Structure formats: C-alpha cells, structure tokens
Short mmCIF file of C-alpha atoms in Angstrom, two decimals:
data_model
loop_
_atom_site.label_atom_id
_atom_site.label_comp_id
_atom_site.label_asym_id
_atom_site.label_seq_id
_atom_site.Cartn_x
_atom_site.Cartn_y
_atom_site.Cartn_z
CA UNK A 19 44.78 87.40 206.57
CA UNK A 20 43.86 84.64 208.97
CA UNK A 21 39.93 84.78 207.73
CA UNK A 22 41.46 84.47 204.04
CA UNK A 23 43.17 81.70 204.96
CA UNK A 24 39.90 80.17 207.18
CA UNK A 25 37.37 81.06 203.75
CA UNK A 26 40.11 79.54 201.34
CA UNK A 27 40.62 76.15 203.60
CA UNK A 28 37.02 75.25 203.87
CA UNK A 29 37.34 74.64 199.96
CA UNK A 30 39.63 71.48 200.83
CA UNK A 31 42.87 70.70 198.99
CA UNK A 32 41.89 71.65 195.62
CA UNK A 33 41.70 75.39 196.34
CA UNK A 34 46.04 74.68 196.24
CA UNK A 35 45.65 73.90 192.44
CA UNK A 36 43.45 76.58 191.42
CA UNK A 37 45.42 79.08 193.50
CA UNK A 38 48.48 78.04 192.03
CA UNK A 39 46.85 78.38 188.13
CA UNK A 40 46.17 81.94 189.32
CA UNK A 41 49.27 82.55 189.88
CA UNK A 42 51.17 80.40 186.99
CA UNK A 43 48.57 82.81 184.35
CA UNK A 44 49.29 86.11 186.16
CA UNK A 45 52.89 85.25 185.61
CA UNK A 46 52.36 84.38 182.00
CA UNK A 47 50.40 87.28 181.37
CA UNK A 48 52.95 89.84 182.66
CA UNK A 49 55.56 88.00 180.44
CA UNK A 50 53.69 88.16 177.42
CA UNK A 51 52.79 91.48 177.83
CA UNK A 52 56.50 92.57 178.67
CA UNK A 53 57.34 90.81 175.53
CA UNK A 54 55.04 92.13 173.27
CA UNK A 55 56.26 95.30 173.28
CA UNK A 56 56.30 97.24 169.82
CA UNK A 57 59.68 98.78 170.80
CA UNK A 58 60.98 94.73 170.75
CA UNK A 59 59.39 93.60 167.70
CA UNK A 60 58.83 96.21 165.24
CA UNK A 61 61.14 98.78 166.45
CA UNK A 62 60.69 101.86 164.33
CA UNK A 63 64.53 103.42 163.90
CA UNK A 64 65.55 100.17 162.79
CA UNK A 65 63.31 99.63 160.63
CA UNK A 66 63.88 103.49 159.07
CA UNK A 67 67.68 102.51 159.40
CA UNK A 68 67.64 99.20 157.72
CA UNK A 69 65.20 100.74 154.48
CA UNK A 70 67.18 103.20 153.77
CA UNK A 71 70.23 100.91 153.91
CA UNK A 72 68.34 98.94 150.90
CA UNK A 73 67.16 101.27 149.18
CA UNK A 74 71.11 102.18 148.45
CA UNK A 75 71.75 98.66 148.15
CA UNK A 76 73.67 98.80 150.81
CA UNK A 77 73.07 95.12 151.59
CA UNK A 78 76.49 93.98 154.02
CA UNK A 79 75.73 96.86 155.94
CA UNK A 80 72.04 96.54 156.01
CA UNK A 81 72.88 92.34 157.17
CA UNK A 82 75.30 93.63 159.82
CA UNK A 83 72.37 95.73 161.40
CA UNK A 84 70.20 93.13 161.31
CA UNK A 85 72.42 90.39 163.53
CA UNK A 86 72.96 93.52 165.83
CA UNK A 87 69.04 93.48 166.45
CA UNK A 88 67.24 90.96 169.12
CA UNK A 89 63.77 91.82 167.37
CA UNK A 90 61.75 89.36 164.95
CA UNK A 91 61.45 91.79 161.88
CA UNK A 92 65.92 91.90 162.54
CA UNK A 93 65.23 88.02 162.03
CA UNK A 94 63.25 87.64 158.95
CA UNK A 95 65.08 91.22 157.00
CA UNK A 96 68.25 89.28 157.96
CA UNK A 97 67.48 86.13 156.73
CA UNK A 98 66.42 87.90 152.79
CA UNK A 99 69.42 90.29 152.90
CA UNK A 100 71.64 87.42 152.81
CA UNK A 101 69.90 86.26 149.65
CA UNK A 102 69.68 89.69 148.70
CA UNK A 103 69.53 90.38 144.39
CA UNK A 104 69.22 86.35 143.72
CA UNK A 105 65.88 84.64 142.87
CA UNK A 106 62.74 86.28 144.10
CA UNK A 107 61.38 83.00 145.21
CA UNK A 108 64.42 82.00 146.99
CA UNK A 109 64.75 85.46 148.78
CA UNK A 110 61.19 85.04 149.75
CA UNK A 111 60.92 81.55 151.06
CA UNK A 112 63.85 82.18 153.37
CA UNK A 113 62.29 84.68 154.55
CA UNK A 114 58.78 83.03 155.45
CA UNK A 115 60.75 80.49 157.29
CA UNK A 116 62.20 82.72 159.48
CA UNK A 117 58.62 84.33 160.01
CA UNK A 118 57.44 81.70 160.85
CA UNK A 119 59.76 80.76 163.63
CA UNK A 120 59.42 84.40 165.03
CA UNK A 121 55.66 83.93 164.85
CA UNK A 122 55.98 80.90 167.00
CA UNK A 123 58.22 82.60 169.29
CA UNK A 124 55.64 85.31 169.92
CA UNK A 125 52.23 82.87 170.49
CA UNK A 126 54.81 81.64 173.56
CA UNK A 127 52.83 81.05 176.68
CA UNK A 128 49.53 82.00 175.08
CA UNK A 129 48.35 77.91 174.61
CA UNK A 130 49.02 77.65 178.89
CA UNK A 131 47.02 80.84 179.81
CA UNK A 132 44.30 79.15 177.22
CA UNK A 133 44.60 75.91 178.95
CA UNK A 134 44.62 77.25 182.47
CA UNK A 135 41.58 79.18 181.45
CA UNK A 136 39.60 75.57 180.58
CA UNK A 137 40.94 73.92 183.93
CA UNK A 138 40.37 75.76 186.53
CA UNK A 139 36.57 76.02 186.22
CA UNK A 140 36.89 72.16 185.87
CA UNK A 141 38.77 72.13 189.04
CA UNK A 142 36.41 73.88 190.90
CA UNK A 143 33.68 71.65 189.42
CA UNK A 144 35.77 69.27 190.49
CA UNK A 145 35.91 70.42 194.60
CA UNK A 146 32.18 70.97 194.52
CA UNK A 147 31.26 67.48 193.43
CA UNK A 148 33.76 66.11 196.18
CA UNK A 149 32.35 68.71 198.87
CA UNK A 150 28.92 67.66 197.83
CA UNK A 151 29.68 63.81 197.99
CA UNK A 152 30.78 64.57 201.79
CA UNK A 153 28.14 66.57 202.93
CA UNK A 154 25.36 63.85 202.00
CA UNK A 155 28.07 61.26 203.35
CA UNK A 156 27.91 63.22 206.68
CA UNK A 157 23.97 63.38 206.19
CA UNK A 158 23.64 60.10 205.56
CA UNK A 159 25.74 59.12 208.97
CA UNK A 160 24.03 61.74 211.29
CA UNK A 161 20.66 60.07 210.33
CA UNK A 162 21.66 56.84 211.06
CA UNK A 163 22.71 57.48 214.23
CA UNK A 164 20.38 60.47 215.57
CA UNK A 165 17.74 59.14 213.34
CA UNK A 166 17.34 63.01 211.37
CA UNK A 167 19.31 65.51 209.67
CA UNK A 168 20.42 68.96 211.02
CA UNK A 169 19.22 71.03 208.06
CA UNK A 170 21.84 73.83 209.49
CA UNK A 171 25.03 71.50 208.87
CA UNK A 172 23.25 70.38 205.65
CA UNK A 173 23.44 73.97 204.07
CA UNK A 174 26.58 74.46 205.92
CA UNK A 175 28.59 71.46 204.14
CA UNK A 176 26.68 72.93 200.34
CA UNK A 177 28.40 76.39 200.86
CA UNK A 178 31.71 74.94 201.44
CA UNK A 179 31.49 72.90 198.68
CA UNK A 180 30.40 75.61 196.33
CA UNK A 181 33.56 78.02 196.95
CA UNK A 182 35.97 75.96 194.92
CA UNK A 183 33.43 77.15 191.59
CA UNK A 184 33.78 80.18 192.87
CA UNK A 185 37.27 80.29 192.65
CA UNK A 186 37.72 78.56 189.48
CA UNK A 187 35.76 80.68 187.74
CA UNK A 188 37.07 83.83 189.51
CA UNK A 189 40.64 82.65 188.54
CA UNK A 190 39.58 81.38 184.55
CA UNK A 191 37.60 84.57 183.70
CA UNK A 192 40.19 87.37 183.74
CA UNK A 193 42.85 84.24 182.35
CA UNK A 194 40.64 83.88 179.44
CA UNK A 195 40.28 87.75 179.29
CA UNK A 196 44.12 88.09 179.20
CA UNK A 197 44.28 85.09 176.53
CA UNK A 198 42.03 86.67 173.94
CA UNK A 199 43.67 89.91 174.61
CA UNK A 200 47.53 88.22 174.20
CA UNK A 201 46.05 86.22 171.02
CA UNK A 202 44.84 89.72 169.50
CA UNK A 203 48.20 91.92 169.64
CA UNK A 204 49.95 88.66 168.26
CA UNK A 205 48.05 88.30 165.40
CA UNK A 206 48.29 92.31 164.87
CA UNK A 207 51.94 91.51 165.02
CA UNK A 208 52.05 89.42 162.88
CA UNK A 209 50.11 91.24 159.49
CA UNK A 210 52.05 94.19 160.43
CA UNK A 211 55.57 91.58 160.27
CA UNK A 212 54.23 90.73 157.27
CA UNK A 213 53.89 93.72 155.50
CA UNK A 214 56.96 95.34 156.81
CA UNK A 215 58.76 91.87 155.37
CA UNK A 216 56.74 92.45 151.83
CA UNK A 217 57.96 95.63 151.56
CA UNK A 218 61.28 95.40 152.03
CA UNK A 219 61.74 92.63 149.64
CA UNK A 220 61.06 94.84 146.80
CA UNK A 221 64.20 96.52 148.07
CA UNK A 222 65.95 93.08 147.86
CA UNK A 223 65.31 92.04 144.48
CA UNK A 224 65.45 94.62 141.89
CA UNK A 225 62.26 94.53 139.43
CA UNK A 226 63.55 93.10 136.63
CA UNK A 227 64.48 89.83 138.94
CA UNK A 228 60.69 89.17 139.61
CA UNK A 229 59.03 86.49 138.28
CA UNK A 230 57.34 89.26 135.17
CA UNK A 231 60.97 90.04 134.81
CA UNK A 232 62.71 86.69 134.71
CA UNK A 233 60.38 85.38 132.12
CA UNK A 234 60.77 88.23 129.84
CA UNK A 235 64.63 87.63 130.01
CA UNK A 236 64.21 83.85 129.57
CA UNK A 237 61.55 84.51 126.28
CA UNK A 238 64.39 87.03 125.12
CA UNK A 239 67.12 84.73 125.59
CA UNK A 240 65.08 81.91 123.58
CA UNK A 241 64.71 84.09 120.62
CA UNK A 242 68.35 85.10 120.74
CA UNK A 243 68.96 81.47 121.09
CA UNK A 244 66.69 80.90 117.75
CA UNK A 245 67.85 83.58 115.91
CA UNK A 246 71.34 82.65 116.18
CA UNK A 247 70.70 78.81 115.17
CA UNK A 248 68.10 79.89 112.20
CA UNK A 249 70.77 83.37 111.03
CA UNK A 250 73.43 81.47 109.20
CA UNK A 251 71.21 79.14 107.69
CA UNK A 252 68.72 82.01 106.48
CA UNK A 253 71.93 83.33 104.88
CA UNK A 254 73.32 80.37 103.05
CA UNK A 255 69.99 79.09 101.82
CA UNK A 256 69.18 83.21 100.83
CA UNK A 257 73.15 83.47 98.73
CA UNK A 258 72.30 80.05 97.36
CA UNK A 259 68.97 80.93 96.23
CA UNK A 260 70.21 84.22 94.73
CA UNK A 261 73.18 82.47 92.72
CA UNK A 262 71.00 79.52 91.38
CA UNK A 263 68.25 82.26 90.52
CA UNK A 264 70.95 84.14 88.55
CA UNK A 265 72.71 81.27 86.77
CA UNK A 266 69.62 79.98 85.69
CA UNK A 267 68.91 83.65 84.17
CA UNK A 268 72.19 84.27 82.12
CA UNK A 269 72.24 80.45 81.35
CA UNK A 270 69.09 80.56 79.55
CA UNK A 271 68.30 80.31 75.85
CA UNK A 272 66.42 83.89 76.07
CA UNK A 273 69.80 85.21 77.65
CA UNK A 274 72.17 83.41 75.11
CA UNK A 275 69.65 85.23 72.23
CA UNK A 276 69.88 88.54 74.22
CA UNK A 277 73.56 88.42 73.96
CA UNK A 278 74.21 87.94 70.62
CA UNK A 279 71.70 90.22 69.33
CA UNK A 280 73.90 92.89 71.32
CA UNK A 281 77.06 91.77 70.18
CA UNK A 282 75.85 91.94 66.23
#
C-alpha cells in the first residue's frame, strides 16, 4: 500500500483529479448498469398483463396497472390509455412525449462517463507537461550552479512526469469502454420501447378510428350531408316536371282531338 501511495505521489497533485474521475465513472457505470435492467424497463408480465387488458378493452383497469408500475413502457402505455378510443393522433402524440421523457431518463449519467472519458487523458497530458516544465527547470538550475547536468536526475524527473498519461489513459480507456457499452443497451431500449408502444396502440384505437378510417367516415358523412340537401329538391323539381309534362299532354290540341273522337 505504502509503494502505491509512493508511485501515485511522484505524479504531483493532479494524480487527485484523475483518481477521483476513476472513481466518479466506476460509480456511474455501476448505476447505469443497475438501472438498465430489462426486469425495470420492459418487464415482461406486465407487459403480457397490460395487452391482454387491451385487447378486452379493459382500459381503467389496464390505466390502474400502469400507475402501479415504476418502469418506462408503465409510463408511455399509461399516458395512451388515458386517451384510449379518441383520435389516433392525439393517443399517439401523448404517448411520444412521454417516450421521450423516459428516453431521457435512461441516457442519465451516460454524457459524464463520456466526458470523464475526454478529460482525464487531458489531465494527464496536463501533469506531464507540468512534470516536464520542472525537470528542465531543475536542469537548467543544476547547470548553472555545478556547471553540467546529471543525466540520471534528468531521466529521473521524465518518468515522473510521464505517470500522470499513464493514468489518464488507464482511467479514460475502460470509461470510454463502459460509455459505448451504456450508449448501446440504451438505444436497444429504446427501438424495443418503441415497438412495444406501436403495438399496443393498435389496441388503443380501434381500426376504424385511424386516419384510413376517419376519412372514410368524414367522405361518408359529406355525401349524407349532400344527399340530404340535393333529396328534397330532386323530388320537387322531379313531381313538378312530371305534372307540367302531363298538363301539357292532356292540354294539347292532339289530346282535345283524341277526346272527342272517343266520345262520338
């Protein structure tokens, strides 16, 4: 322990920095990971609960489980049940929104494991160029006043200063490792939120409520509309037509011969 602490103090004070990024990313890491559990975010007997709950329309019930649930796909289900058999657009806007919350939720953490990943390299770039900038100080002193330079302390003072890259890059490598890997399961999480959410808002709004369906009802309701405005018209100017059409017939000199000729 004591040679640790010997190695790690020849790196000067910037070895307290990088140390404590190490242990600010392991920390983040582990929380992530305990987070990102499938069990907490897509947890599968919910989600076989909640289904079959819409697929009998069984929406108060199916909104009750949902508030009872701490995971993100409880969230965003929740948020469309309560809009449940109304517009399509409506039920699926709400529901985005809430995704997109959870989403934000779950990328938690990841931007300060990416960040420490960047800095600490730079902060053991940092210690070398300060080591270096006092070992030449210290070689340009011992040659003024022994009029040469120990070659021994020379290489001595370089090593020192190189152990603060060594430990910024020991500490950003498996950060950045643990960043790409905490990135990846998110953005699994999140197609996989996504199609669970797609699929259970066909359960939310019944077919004929989607946007194919709502047009055909508005197209049928404007020919009911028209039919009823043009109907009673069509059958005044059709009776009208009929009784001028047969007044003109019996009125006419060819009907007025026709008649008497019968009646002689």
């Amino acid at each position: 322990m004591a040679e640790i602490y010997a190695f790690l103090a020849k790196g000067g004070w910037l070895m307290i920095p990088i140390l404590a990024c190490s242990i600010i990313g392991l920390a983040f890491f582990l929380e992530r990971m305990w987070s990102l559990q499938r069990a907490k975010i897509l947890p599968a007997k919910f989600i076989r609960l909640v289904t079959k709950l819409l697929e009998e329309r069984r929406y108060e019930e199916a909104e009750a489980l949902c508030s009872q649930n701490r995971s993100p796909i409880a969230a965003i289900l929740g948020s469309g049940i309560r809009y449940a058999g109304g517009d399509r657009a409506l039920v699926k806007e709400a529901m985005e929104e809430t995704g997109r919350r959870e989403m934000h939720y779950l990328e938690r953490f990841t931007n300060a494991l990416g960040a420490i990943a960047t800095v600490a390299p730079l902060l053991g770039l940092l210690g070398t160029v300060t080591g270096m900038i006092r070992v030449f100080q210290r070689v340009v002193n011992q040659a003024a006043a022994a009029g040469g330079t120990d070659p021994g302390a020379l290489a001595n003072g370089i090593w020192e200063a190189l152990i603060t890259t060594s430990a910024g890059l020991t500490v950003a490598i498996p950060v950045y490792l643990g960043y790409r890997y905490i990135l990846t399961r998110v953005d699994r999480f999140g197609v996989e939120l996504e199609d669970t959410s797609l699929q259970a808002l066909d359960y939310l709004v019944p077919p004929d409520q989607s946007y194919k369906g709502r047009e055909a009802r508005l197209e049928a309701m404007a020919a009911a509309a028209e039919r009823k405005e043009r109907g009673p018209a069509a059958v005044d100017k059709g009776v009208d037509k009929g009784v001028d059409k047969g007044v003109d017939k019996a009125g006419s000199p060819k009907a007025l011969g026709e008649a008497k000729k019968e009646a002689s």
